């Protein structure tokens, strides 16, 4: 690799990771100012353990993200499979356009539309009753399903139908062929879609702001409110724990894949 290209690469990596390293460092600062070093201390981790509001928001975000990602995989996976394997049919173009619409629409438009939908449904049938974790989950699943559909469709489009047709020729029912051939082919894209939808949900502020209520305050919404009122280094401590959890998860997955290889 040429020297200038290598220097540019390391400069880009430093630009991306230096703020993260500083955030972790300031989590161990004794200063009450989030971005000022005041000596090594673990006081903010102890303060975080006593901050029930922030911990509840983090736990709610994890639950909502897991539920939204699972629902997105079910909806998006089915949509991607239909678009990739069922050829031309009436309404195919409309289905593809509607499935991909959340990818191109501004989240403000999507959030406002979902809010109006939830309000109309509550007035008409009494469900959902108010805005909370359920409405946030449905909103995030709507966005995540669009990403999953694209990933699954791309995965299946790059794979011929030879194996599925061979299974059918050998006497397998369509359901058996789907379960034993198509679904394993889709599995990597479904896993990738789940992780992407989980990350999008965990990180979302706009949709959650429109569709949440007092009982559905996710972590990004709570952090955004703290940003306006004044943050404390407890946020740095929480971010450090989340980074550690993500790092340990990646390390465990890498170790598992290495042992299988």
Coordinates of N, CA and C in Angstrom, one line a residue:
X1 N 0.8 -1.2 0.0 CA 0.0 0.0 0.0 C 0.9 1.3 0.0
X2 N 0.7 2.2 -0.9 CA 1.5 3.4 -1.0 C 1.4 4.2 0.3
X3 N 2.5 4.9 0.6 CA 2.5 5.7 1.9 C 1.4 6.7 2.0
X4 N 1.1 7.5 1.0 CA 0.0 8.5 1.2 C -1.3 7.8 1.4
X5 N -1.6 6.7 0.8 CA -2.8 6.0 1.0 C -2.9 5.5 2.4
X6 N -1.8 4.9 2.9 CA -1.8 4.4 4.3 C -2.0 5.5 5.3
X7 N -1.4 6.7 5.0 CA -1.5 7.8 5.9 C -3.0 8.3 5.9
X8 N -3.6 8.3 4.8 CA -5.0 8.8 4.7 C -5.9 7.8 5.4
X9 N -5.6 6.5 5.3 CA -6.3 5.4 6.0 C -6.3 5.6 7.5
X10 N -5.1 5.8 8.0 CA -4.9 5.9 9.4 C -5.5 7.3 9.9
X11 N -5.5 8.3 9.1 CA -6.1 9.6 9.5 C -7.6 9.4 9.6
X12 N -8.2 8.6 8.6 CA -9.6 8.4 8.7 C -10.0 7.6 9.9
X13 N -9.2 6.5 10.2 CA -9.5 5.7 11.4 C -9.4 6.6 12.7
X14 N -8.3 7.4 12.8 CA -8.2 8.3 13.9 C -9.4 9.2 14.1
X15 N -9.8 9.8 12.9 CA -10.9 10.7 13.0 C -12.2 10.0 13.5
X16 N -12.4 8.8 13.2 CA -13.6 8.0 13.6 C -13.5 7.6 15.0
X17 N -12.3 7.1 15.5 CA -12.2 6.5 16.8 C -11.6 7.4 17.9
X18 N -11.0 8.5 17.6 CA -10.5 9.4 18.6 C -11.6 9.9 19.5
X19 N -12.8 10.3 19.0 CA -13.8 10.8 19.9 C -14.3 9.7 20.8
X20 N -14.3 8.4 20.3 CA -14.8 7.3 21.1 C -13.8 7.0 22.2
X21 N -12.5 7.1 21.9 CA -11.4 6.9 22.9 C -11.5 8.0 24.0
X22 N -11.7 9.2 23.6 CA -11.9 10.3 24.5 C -13.1 10.1 25.4
X23 N -14.2 9.7 24.8 CA -15.4 9.4 25.6 C -15.1 8.4 26.7
X24 N -14.5 7.3 26.3 CA -14.2 6.3 27.3 C -13.2 6.8 28.4
X25 N -12.3 7.6 28.0 CA -11.3 8.2 29.0 C -12.0 9.1 30.0
X26 N -12.9 10.0 29.5 CA -13.6 10.9 30.4 C -14.7 10.2 31.3
X27 N -15.0 8.9 30.9 CA -15.9 8.2 31.8 C -15.2 7.9 33.1
X28 N -13.9 7.9 33.2 CA -13.1 7.6 34.4 C -12.6 8.9 35.0
X29 N -13.1 10.0 34.6 CA -12.7 11.3 35.2 C -13.5 11.6 36.4
X30 N -12.9 12.3 37.4 CA -13.6 12.7 38.6 C -14.3 14.0 38.5
X31 N -14.0 14.7 37.4 CA -14.7 16.0 37.2 C -16.1 15.9 36.9
X32 N -17.0 16.8 37.4 CA -18.4 16.7 37.1 C -18.8 17.2 35.8
X33 N -17.8 17.8 35.1 CA -18.0 18.3 33.7 C -17.7 17.1 32.8
X34 N -18.6 16.8 31.8 CA -18.5 15.5 31.1 C -17.2 15.5 30.2
X35 N -16.6 16.6 29.8 CA -15.5 16.6 28.9 C -14.3 17.4 29.5
X36 N -14.1 17.1 30.8 CA -12.9 17.7 31.4 C -12.3 16.7 32.4
X37 N -11.0 16.6 32.3 CA -10.3 15.6 33.1 C -10.0 16.1 34.5
X38 N -10.4 15.3 35.5 CA -10.2 15.8 36.9 C -9.6 14.7 37.7
X39 N -8.8 13.8 37.1 CA -8.2 12.7 37.9 C -9.0 11.4 37.8
X40 N -8.3 10.3 37.9 CA -9.0 9.0 37.7 C -10.0 8.8 38.9
X41 N -11.2 8.3 38.5 CA -12.2 7.9 39.4 C -13.3 7.0 38.8
X42 N -13.9 6.2 39.6 CA -15.0 5.4 39.2 C -16.3 5.9 39.7
X43 N -16.4 7.1 40.1 CA -17.6 7.7 40.7 C -18.8 7.7 39.8
X44 N -18.5 7.9 38.5 CA -19.7 8.0 37.6 C -20.3 6.7 37.2
X45 N -19.5 5.6 37.4 CA -20.1 4.3 37.2 C -21.0 3.9 38.4
X46 N -20.6 4.4 39.6 CA -21.4 4.2 40.8 C -22.7 5.1 40.7
X47 N -22.5 6.3 40.2 CA -23.7 7.2 40.0 C -24.6 6.6 38.9
X48 N -24.1 6.0 37.9 CA -24.9 5.3 36.9 C -25.7 4.2 37.5
X49 N -25.1 3.4 38.3 CA -25.8 2.3 39.0 C -27.0 2.7 39.8
X50 N -26.9 4.0 40.3 CA -28.0 4.5 41.1 C -29.0 5.3 40.3
X51 N -28.7 5.5 39.0 CA -29.6 6.3 38.2 C -30.7 5.4 37.5
X52 N -31.8 5.3 38.2 CA -32.8 4.3 37.7 C -33.4 4.8 36.4
X53 N -33.6 6.1 36.3 CA -34.2 6.6 35.0 C -33.4 6.3 33.8
X54 N -32.1 6.5 33.9 CA -31.2 6.2 32.7 C -31.1 4.7 32.5
X55 N -31.0 3.9 33.5 CA -30.9 2.4 33.4 C -32.2 1.9 32.8
X56 N -33.4 2.4 33.3 CA -34.7 1.9 32.7 C -34.8 2.3 31.3
X57 N -34.3 3.5 30.9 CA -34.4 3.9 29.5 C -33.5 2.9 28.6
X58 N -32.3 2.6 29.1 CA -31.4 1.7 28.4 C -32.0 0.3 28.3
X59 N -32.6 -0.2 29.3 CA -33.2 -1.5 29.3 C -34.4 -1.5 28.4
X60 N -35.2 -0.5 28.4 CA -36.3 -0.4 27.5 C -35.8 -0.3 26.0
X61 N -34.8 0.4 25.7 CA -34.2 0.5 24.4 C -33.8 -0.9 23.9
X62 N -33.1 -1.6 24.8 CA -32.7 -3.0 24.4 C -33.9 -3.9 24.1
X63 N -34.9 -3.8 24.9 CA -36.1 -4.7 24.6 C -36.8 -4.3 23.4
X64 N -37.0 -3.0 23.2 CA -37.7 -2.5 22.0 C -36.8 -2.8 20.7
X65 N -35.5 -2.7 20.8 CA -34.7 -3.0 19.7 C -34.7 -4.4 19.3
X66 N -34.7 -5.3 20.3 CA -34.8 -6.7 20.0 C -36.1 -7.1 19.4
X67 N -37.2 -6.6 20.0 CA -38.6 -6.9 19.4 C -38.7 -6.3 18.0
X68 N -38.3 -5.1 17.8 CA -38.4 -4.4 16.5 C -37.6 -5.2 15.5
X69 N -36.4 -5.6 15.8 CA -35.6 -6.3 14.9 C -36.2 -7.7 14.5
X70 N -36.8 -8.4 15.5 CA -37.4 -9.7 15.2 C -38.6 -9.5 14.3
X71 N -39.4 -8.5 14.6 CA -40.6 -8.2 13.7 C -40.2 -7.8 12.4
X72 N -39.1 -7.0 12.3 CA -38.6 -6.5 11.0 C -38.1 -7.7 10.2
X73 N -37.5 -8.7 10.8 CA -37.0 -9.8 10.0 C -38.2 -10.6 9.5
X74 N -39.2 -10.8 10.3 CA -40.4 -11.5 9.8 C -41.0 -10.8 8.6
X75 N -41.3 -9.5 8.8 CA -42.0 -8.8 7.7 C -41.0 -8.6 6.5
X76 N -39.8 -8.1 6.8 CA -38.9 -7.8 5.7 C -38.4 -9.1 5.0
X77 N -38.2 -10.1 5.7 CA -37.8 -11.4 5.1 C -38.9 -11.9 4.2
X78 N -40.1 -11.9 4.6 CA -41.2 -12.3 3.7 C -41.3 -11.5 2.5
X79 N -41.2 -10.1 2.7 CA -41.3 -9.2 1.5 C -40.1 -9.5 0.5
X80 N -38.9 -9.6 1.0 CA -37.8 -9.8 0.2 C -37.9 -11.1 -0.6
X81 N -38.4 -12.2 0.1 CA -38.5 -13.5 -0.5 C -39.5 -13.4 -1.7
X82 N -40.7 -12.7 -1.4 CA -41.7 -12.6 -2.5 C -41.2 -11.9 -3.7
X83 N -40.5 -10.8 -3.4 CA -39.9 -10.0 -4.5 C -38.9 -10.7 -5.3
X84 N -38.1 -11.5 -4.6 CA -37.0 -12.2 -5.3 C -37.4 -13.5 -6.0
X85 N -38.4 -14.2 -5.5 CA -38.7 -15.5 -5.9 C -40.0 -15.7 -6.7
X86 N -40.9 -14.7 -6.7 CA -42.2 -14.9 -7.3 C -42.4 -14.1 -8.6
X87 N -41.4 -13.6 -9.2 CA -41.5 -13.0 -10.5 C -42.5 -12.0 -10.6
X88 N -42.9 -11.7 -11.9 CA -44.0 -10.6 -12.1 C -45.3 -11.1 -11.6
X89 N -46.0 -10.2 -10.9 CA -47.4 -10.4 -10.5 C -48.0 -9.1 -10.3
X90 N -49.4 -9.1 -10.2 CA -50.1 -7.8 -10.1 C -49.8 -7.1 -8.8
X91 N -49.3 -5.9 -8.9 CA -49.0 -5.1 -7.7 C -47.6 -5.3 -7.3
X92 N -46.7 -6.0 -8.0 CA -45.4 -6.2 -7.6 C -44.6 -4.9 -7.5
X93 N -44.7 -4.0 -8.5 CA -44.1 -2.7 -8.5 C -44.5 -1.9 -7.3
X94 N -45.8 -1.9 -7.0 CA -46.3 -1.2 -5.9 C -45.8 -1.7 -4.6
X95 N -45.8 -3.0 -4.4 CA -45.2 -3.7 -3.2 C -43.8 -3.3 -3.0
X96 N -43.0 -3.4 -4.1 CA -41.6 -3.0 -4.0 C -41.4 -1.5 -3.6
X97 N -42.2 -0.7 -4.2 CA -42.1 0.8 -3.9 C -42.5 1.0 -2.4
X98 N -43.6 0.4 -1.9 CA -44.0 0.6 -0.6 C -43.0 0.0 0.4
X99 N -42.4 -1.1 0.1 CA -41.5 -1.8 1.0 C -40.2 -0.9 1.1
X100 N -39.8 -0.3 0.1 CA -38.6 0.5 0.1 C -38.8 2.0 0.5
X101 N -40.0 2.4 0.6 CA -40.3 3.8 0.9 C -39.6 4.3 2.1
X102 N -39.6 3.6 3.3 CA -38.9 4.1 4.5 C -37.5 4.4 4.3
X103 N -36.9 3.8 3.2 CA -35.4 4.0 3.0 C -35.2 5.4 2.5
X104 N -36.1 6.0 1.7 CA -35.9 7.3 1.1 C -36.7 8.4 1.7
X105 N -37.7 8.1 2.4 CA -38.5 9.1 3.1 C -37.7 9.7 4.3
X106 N -37.8 11.0 4.5 CA -37.2 11.6 5.7 C -37.9 11.0 7.0
X107 N -37.1 10.7 8.0 CA -37.7 10.1 9.2 C -38.7 11.0 9.8
X108 N -38.6 12.3 9.6 CA -39.6 13.2 10.2 C -41.0 12.9 9.5
X109 N -41.0 12.7 8.2 CA -42.2 12.3 7.5 C -42.7 11.0 8.0
X110 N -41.9 10.0 8.1 CA -42.3 8.7 8.5 C -42.8 8.8 10.0
X111 N -42.1 9.5 10.8 CA -42.6 9.6 12.2 C -43.9 10.3 12.4
X112 N -44.1 11.4 11.6 CA -45.4 12.1 11.7 C -46.5 11.2 11.1
X113 N -46.2 10.5 10.1 CA -47.2 9.6 9.5 C -47.7 8.5 10.4
X114 N -46.7 7.9 11.1 CA -47.0 6.9 12.1 C -47.7 7.4 13.3
X115 N -47.4 8.6 13.7 CA -48.1 9.2 14.8 C -49.6 9.4 14.4
X116 N -49.8 10.0 13.2 CA -51.2 10.2 12.8 C -51.9 8.8 12.7
X117 N -51.2 7.8 12.2 CA -51.9 6.5 12.1 C -52.2 5.9 13.5
X118 N -51.3 6.0 14.5 CA -51.6 5.5 15.8 C -52.8 6.3 16.4
X119 N -52.8 7.6 16.2 CA -53.9 8.4 16.8 C -55.2 8.0 16.1
X120 N -55.2 7.8 14.8 CA -56.5 7.4 14.1 C -56.9 6.0 14.6
X121 N -56.0 5.1 14.7 CA -56.4 3.7 15.2 C -56.9 3.8 16.6
X122 N -56.3 4.6 17.5 CA -56.8 4.6 18.8 C -58.2 5.2 18.9
X123 N -58.5 6.2 18.0 CA -59.9 6.8 17.9 C -60.9 5.8 17.4
X124 N -60.4 5.0 16.4 CA -61.3 4.1 15.7 C -61.6 2.8 16.5
X125 N -60.5 2.1 17.0 CA -60.7 0.8 17.6 C -60.1 0.8 19.0
X126 N -59.6 1.9 19.5 CA -59.1 1.9 20.9 C -57.7 1.3 21.0
X127 N -57.0 0.9 19.9 CA -55.7 0.3 20.0 C -54.8 1.0 19.0
X128 N -53.6 1.3 19.3 CA -52.9 1.2 20.6 C -53.4 2.3 21.6
X129 N -53.5 1.9 22.9 CA -54.0 2.9 23.9 C -52.8 3.8 24.3
X130 N -52.7 4.9 23.7 CA -51.7 5.9 24.0 C -50.4 5.5 23.3
X131 N -49.4 6.3 23.5 CA -48.1 6.1 22.9 C -47.1 5.6 24.0
X132 N -46.4 4.6 23.6 CA -45.4 4.0 24.6 C -44.5 3.1 23.9
X133 N -44.0 2.1 24.6 CA -43.0 1.1 24.1 C -43.5 0.4 22.8
X134 N -44.8 0.0 22.8 CA -45.4 -0.7 21.7 C -45.4 0.1 20.4
X135 N -45.8 1.3 20.5 CA -45.8 2.2 19.3 C -44.4 2.4 18.8
X136 N -43.4 2.6 19.7 CA -42.0 2.8 19.3 C -41.5 1.5 18.6
X137 N -41.9 0.4 19.2 CA -41.5 -0.9 18.6 C -42.0 -1.1 17.2
X138 N -43.3 -0.7 17.0 CA -43.9 -0.9 15.7 C -43.3 0.1 14.7
X139 N -43.0 1.3 15.1 CA -42.3 2.3 14.2 C -40.9 1.9 13.8
X140 N -40.2 1.3 14.8 CA -38.8 0.9 14.4 C -38.9 -0.4 13.5
X141 N -39.9 -1.2 13.8 CA -40.0 -2.4 12.9 C -40.3 -2.0 11.5
X142 N -41.1 -1.0 11.3 CA -41.5 -0.5 10.0 C -40.2 0.0 9.2
X143 N -39.4 0.7 9.9 CA -38.1 1.2 9.3 C -37.2 0.0 9.0
X144 N -37.0 -0.9 10.0 CA -36.1 -2.0 9.9 C -36.5 -3.0 8.8
X145 N -37.8 -3.2 8.6 CA -38.3 -4.2 7.7 C -37.9 -3.8 6.2
X146 N -37.8 -2.5 6.0 CA -37.4 -2.0 4.6 C -35.9 -2.4 4.4
X147 N -35.0 -2.3 5.4 CA -33.6 -2.7 5.2 C -33.5 -4.2 5.1
X148 N -34.3 -4.9 5.9 CA -34.2 -6.4 5.8 C -34.7 -6.9 4.4
X149 N -35.8 -6.3 3.9 CA -36.3 -6.7 2.6 C -35.3 -6.5 1.5
X150 N -34.5 -5.4 1.5 CA -33.5 -5.2 0.5 C -32.4 -6.2 0.6
X151 N -31.9 -6.5 1.9 CA -30.8 -7.4 2.1 C -31.2 -8.8 1.6
X152 N -32.4 -9.3 2.0 CA -32.9 -10.6 1.6 C -33.1 -10.7 0.1
X153 N -33.7 -9.7 -0.5 CA -33.9 -9.7 -1.9 C -32.6 -9.8 -2.7
X154 N -31.6 -9.0 -2.2 CA -30.3 -9.1 -2.8 C -29.6 -10.4 -2.7
X155 N -29.8 -11.0 -1.5 CA -29.2 -12.3 -1.3 C -29.8 -13.4 -2.2
X156 N -31.1 -13.4 -2.3 CA -31.8 -14.4 -3.1 C -31.6 -14.2 -4.6
X157 N -31.5 -12.9 -5.0 CA -31.3 -12.6 -6.4 C -30.0 -13.1 -6.9
X158 N -29.0 -13.2 -6.0 CA -27.6 -13.6 -6.4 C -27.5 -15.1 -6.4
X159 N -28.6 -15.8 -6.0 CA -28.6 -17.3 -5.9 C -29.6 -17.8 -6.9
X160 N -29.2 -18.8 -7.7 CA -30.2 -19.4 -8.6 C -31.1 -20.3 -7.9
X161 N -32.2 -20.6 -8.6 CA -33.3 -21.5 -8.0 C -33.0 -22.9 -8.2
X162 N -31.8 -23.3 -8.7 CA -31.5 -24.7 -9.0 C -31.7 -25.6 -7.8
X163 N -31.2 -25.3 -6.7 CA -31.3 -26.1 -5.5 C -32.8 -26.3 -5.1
X164 N -33.6 -25.2 -5.1 CA -35.0 -25.3 -4.7 C -35.8 -26.2 -5.7
X165 N -35.5 -25.9 -7.0 CA -36.2 -26.7 -8.0 C -35.8 -28.2 -8.0
X166 N -34.5 -28.5 -7.6 CA -34.1 -29.9 -7.5 C -34.8 -30.5 -6.3
X167 N -35.0 -29.8 -5.2 CA -35.7 -30.4 -4.1 C -37.1 -30.7 -4.5
X168 N -37.8 -29.8 -5.2 CA -39.1 -30.0 -5.7 C -39.2 -31.2 -6.6
X169 N -38.2 -31.3 -7.5 CA -38.2 -32.5 -8.4 C -38.0 -33.8 -7.7
X170 N -37.3 -33.8 -6.6 CA -37.1 -35.0 -5.8 C -38.2 -35.4 -4.9
X171 N -39.3 -34.6 -5.0 CA -40.5 -34.9 -4.2 C -40.8 -34.1 -3.0
X172 N -40.0 -33.1 -2.7 CA -40.2 -32.3 -1.5 C -41.4 -31.4 -1.8
X173 N -42.2 -31.1 -0.8 CA -43.3 -30.2 -0.9 C -42.7 -28.8 -0.9
X174 N -43.5 -27.8 -1.4 CA -43.0 -26.4 -1.4 C -42.6 -25.9 0.0
X175 N -43.4 -26.3 1.0 CA -43.0 -25.9 2.4 C -41.7 -26.6 2.8
X176 N -41.5 -27.9 2.5 CA -40.3 -28.5 2.8 C -39.1 -28.0 2.1
X177 N -39.3 -27.6 0.8 CA -38.2 -27.0 0.0 C -37.8 -25.7 0.6
X178 N -38.8 -24.9 1.0 CA -38.5 -23.6 1.6 C -37.7 -23.8 2.9
X179 N -38.2 -24.7 3.8 CA -37.6 -24.9 5.1 C -36.2 -25.5 5.0
X180 N -35.9 -26.4 4.0 CA -34.6 -27.1 4.0 C -33.6 -26.5 3.0
X181 N -34.1 -25.6 2.1 CA -33.2 -25.1 1.1 C -33.2 -23.6 1.1
X182 N -34.4 -23.0 0.9 CA -34.5 -21.5 0.8 C -34.1 -20.8 2.1
X183 N -34.7 -21.3 3.2 CA -34.4 -20.6 4.4 C -33.0 -20.6 4.8
X184 N -32.3 -21.8 4.7 CA -30.8 -21.7 4.9 C -30.1 -20.7 4.0
X185 N -30.5 -20.6 2.8 CA -29.9 -19.6 1.9 C -30.2 -18.2 2.4
X186 N -31.3 -18.0 3.0 CA -31.7 -16.7 3.5 C -31.1 -16.3 4.8
X187 N -30.6 -17.4 5.6 CA -30.2 -17.2 7.0 C -29.2 -16.1 7.2
X188 N -28.1 -16.1 6.4 CA -27.1 -15.0 6.6 C -27.7 -13.6 6.4
X189 N -28.5 -13.4 5.4 CA -29.2 -12.1 5.2 C -30.1 -11.8 6.3
X190 N -30.8 -12.8 6.8 CA -31.8 -12.5 7.9 C -31.0 -12.1 9.2
X191 N -29.9 -12.8 9.4 CA -29.0 -12.4 10.6 C -28.5 -11.0 10.4
X192 N -28.0 -10.7 9.2 CA -27.5 -9.4 9.0 C -28.6 -8.3 9.1
X193 N -29.8 -8.6 8.6 CA -30.9 -7.7 8.7 C -31.3 -7.5 10.1
X194 N -31.3 -8.6 10.9 CA -31.7 -8.4 12.4 C -30.7 -7.5 13.1
X195 N -29.4 -7.7 12.8 CA -28.4 -6.8 13.5 C -28.5 -5.4 13.1
X196 N -28.8 -5.2 11.8 CA -28.9 -3.8 11.3 C -30.2 -3.2 11.9
X197 N -31.3 -3.9 11.9 CA -32.5 -3.3 12.4 C -32.4 -3.1 13.9
X198 N -31.7 -4.0 14.6 CA -31.4 -3.8 16.1 C -30.6 -2.5 16.3
X199 N -29.6 -2.3 15.5 CA -28.7 -1.1 15.6 C -29.5 0.2 15.3
X200 N -30.3 0.1 14.2 CA -31.1 1.3 13.9 C -32.1 1.7 15.0
X201 N -32.7 0.7 15.5 CA -33.7 0.9 16.6 C -33.0 1.5 17.8
X202 N -31.9 0.9 18.2 CA -31.2 1.3 19.4 C -30.7 2.8 19.3
X203 N -30.5 3.2 18.1 CA -29.9 4.5 17.8 C -30.9 5.6 17.4
X204 N -32.1 5.2 17.2 CA -33.1 6.1 16.7 C -33.6 7.2 17.7
X205 N -33.7 8.4 17.2 CA -34.3 9.5 18.0 C -35.6 10.0 17.4
X206 N -35.6 10.2 16.1 CA -36.7 10.9 15.4 C -38.0 10.1 15.6
X207 N -38.0 8.9 15.1 CA -39.2 8.1 15.2 C -39.7 7.9 16.6
X208 N -38.7 7.7 17.5 CA -39.1 7.5 18.9 C -39.7 8.8 19.5
X209 N -39.2 9.9 19.1 CA -39.7 11.2 19.6 C -41.2 11.4 19.2
X210 N -41.5 10.9 18.0 CA -42.9 11.1 17.5 C -43.8 10.1 18.1
X211 N -43.4 8.9 18.3 CA -44.3 7.8 18.7 C -44.2 7.3 20.1
X212 N -43.3 7.9 20.9 CA -43.2 7.5 22.3 C -44.0 8.5 23.2
X213 N -44.2 8.0 24.4 CA -44.9 8.8 25.5 C -44.1 8.7 26.7
X214 N -44.7 9.2 27.8 CA -44.0 9.1 29.1 C -43.5 7.7 29.5
X215 N -44.3 6.7 29.1 CA -44.0 5.3 29.5 C -43.1 4.6 28.4
X216 N -42.7 5.4 27.4 CA -41.9 4.8 26.4 C -40.7 5.6 26.0
X217 N -40.0 6.1 27.0 CA -38.8 6.9 26.8 C -37.6 6.0 26.6
X218 N -37.1 6.0 25.4 CA -36.0 5.2 25.1 C -34.7 5.9 25.4
X219 N -33.6 5.2 25.4 CA -32.3 5.8 25.8 C -31.9 7.0 24.9
X220 N -32.0 6.9 23.6 CA -31.6 8.1 22.8 C -32.5 9.3 23.1
X221 N -33.8 9.1 23.3 CA -34.7 10.3 23.7 C -34.3 10.8 25.1
X222 N -34.0 9.9 26.0 CA -33.6 10.4 27.3 C -32.2 11.2 27.2
X223 N -31.3 10.7 26.4 CA -30.0 11.4 26.3 C -30.2 12.7 25.6
X224 N -31.1 12.8 24.6 CA -31.4 14.1 23.9 C -32.0 15.1 24.9
X225 N -32.9 14.7 25.8 CA -33.4 15.6 26.8 C -32.4 16.0 27.7
X226 N -31.4 15.1 28.1 CA -30.3 15.5 29.0 C -29.4 16.5 28.3
X227 N -29.2 16.3 27.0 CA -28.3 17.2 26.3 C -28.8 18.7 26.3
X228 N -30.1 18.8 26.3 CA -30.7 20.2 26.4 C -30.7 20.7 27.8
X229 N -30.7 19.9 28.8 CA -30.8 20.4 30.2 C -29.4 20.3 30.8
X230 N -28.5 19.6 30.3 CA -27.2 19.5 30.9 C -26.8 18.1 31.2
X231 N -25.8 17.6 30.5 CA -25.4 16.2 30.7 C -24.4 16.0 31.8
X232 N -24.3 14.8 32.3 CA -23.3 14.5 33.4 C -22.4 13.4 32.9
X233 N -21.3 13.1 33.5 CA -20.4 12.1 33.0 C -21.0 10.7 33.2
X234 N -22.2 10.5 33.8 CA -22.9 9.2 33.8 C -23.1 8.7 32.4
X235 N -23.4 9.6 31.5 CA -23.6 9.3 30.1 C -22.3 8.6 29.5
X236 N -21.2 9.2 29.8 CA -19.9 8.6 29.4 C -19.7 7.2 29.9
X237 N -20.1 7.0 31.2 CA -20.0 5.7 31.8 C -20.9 4.7 31.1
X238 N -22.1 5.1 30.8 CA -23.1 4.2 30.1 C -22.6 3.9 28.7
X239 N -22.1 4.9 28.0 CA -21.5 4.6 26.6 C -20.3 3.6 26.7
X240 N -19.5 3.8 27.7 CA -18.4 2.9 27.9 C -18.8 1.4 28.1
X241 N -19.9 1.3 28.9 CA -20.4 -0.1 29.2 C -21.0 -0.7 27.9
X242 N -21.7 0.1 27.1 CA -22.3 -0.3 25.9 C -21.2 -0.7 24.9
X243 N -20.1 0.1 24.8 CA -19.0 -0.3 23.9 C -18.3 -1.6 24.4
X244 N -18.2 -1.7 25.7 CA -17.6 -3.0 26.2 C -18.4 -4.2 25.9
X245 N -19.8 -4.0 26.0 CA -20.7 -5.1 25.7 C -20.6 -5.5 24.2
X246 N -20.5 -4.5 23.3 CA -20.4 -4.7 21.9 C -19.1 -5.4 21.6
X247 N -18.0 -4.9 22.2 CA -16.7 -5.5 21.9 C -16.6 -6.9 22.4
X248 N -17.2 -7.2 23.5 CA -17.2 -8.6 24.0 C -18.0 -9.5 23.1
X249 N -19.1 -9.0 22.6 CA -20.0 -9.8 21.7 C -19.2 -10.1 20.4
X250 N -18.6 -9.1 19.9 CA -17.8 -9.3 18.6 C -16.7 -10.3 18.8
X251 N -16.0 -10.2 20.0 CA -14.9 -11.1 20.3 C -15.4 -12.5 20.4
X252 N -16.6 -12.7 21.1 CA -17.1 -14.0 21.2 C -17.5 -14.6 19.9
X253 N -18.2 -13.8 19.0 CA -18.6 -14.3 17.7 C -17.3 -14.7 16.9
X254 N -16.3 -13.8 16.9 CA -15.1 -14.1 16.2 C -14.4 -15.4 16.7
X255 N -14.4 -15.6 18.0 CA -13.8 -16.8 18.6 C -14.6 -18.0 18.1
X256 N -15.9 -17.9 18.1 CA -16.8 -19.0 17.7 C -16.6 -19.4 16.3
X257 N -16.5 -18.4 15.4 CA -16.3 -18.6 14.0 C -14.9 -19.2 13.7
X258 N -13.9 -18.8 14.5 CA -12.5 -19.3 14.3 C -12.5 -20.8 14.7
X259 N -13.2 -21.2 15.8 CA -13.2 -22.6 16.2 C -14.0 -23.4 15.2
X260 N -15.0 -22.9 14.6 CA -15.7 -23.7 13.6 C -14.9 -23.8 12.4
X261 N -14.1 -22.8 12.1 CA -13.2 -22.9 10.9 C -12.1 -23.8 11.1

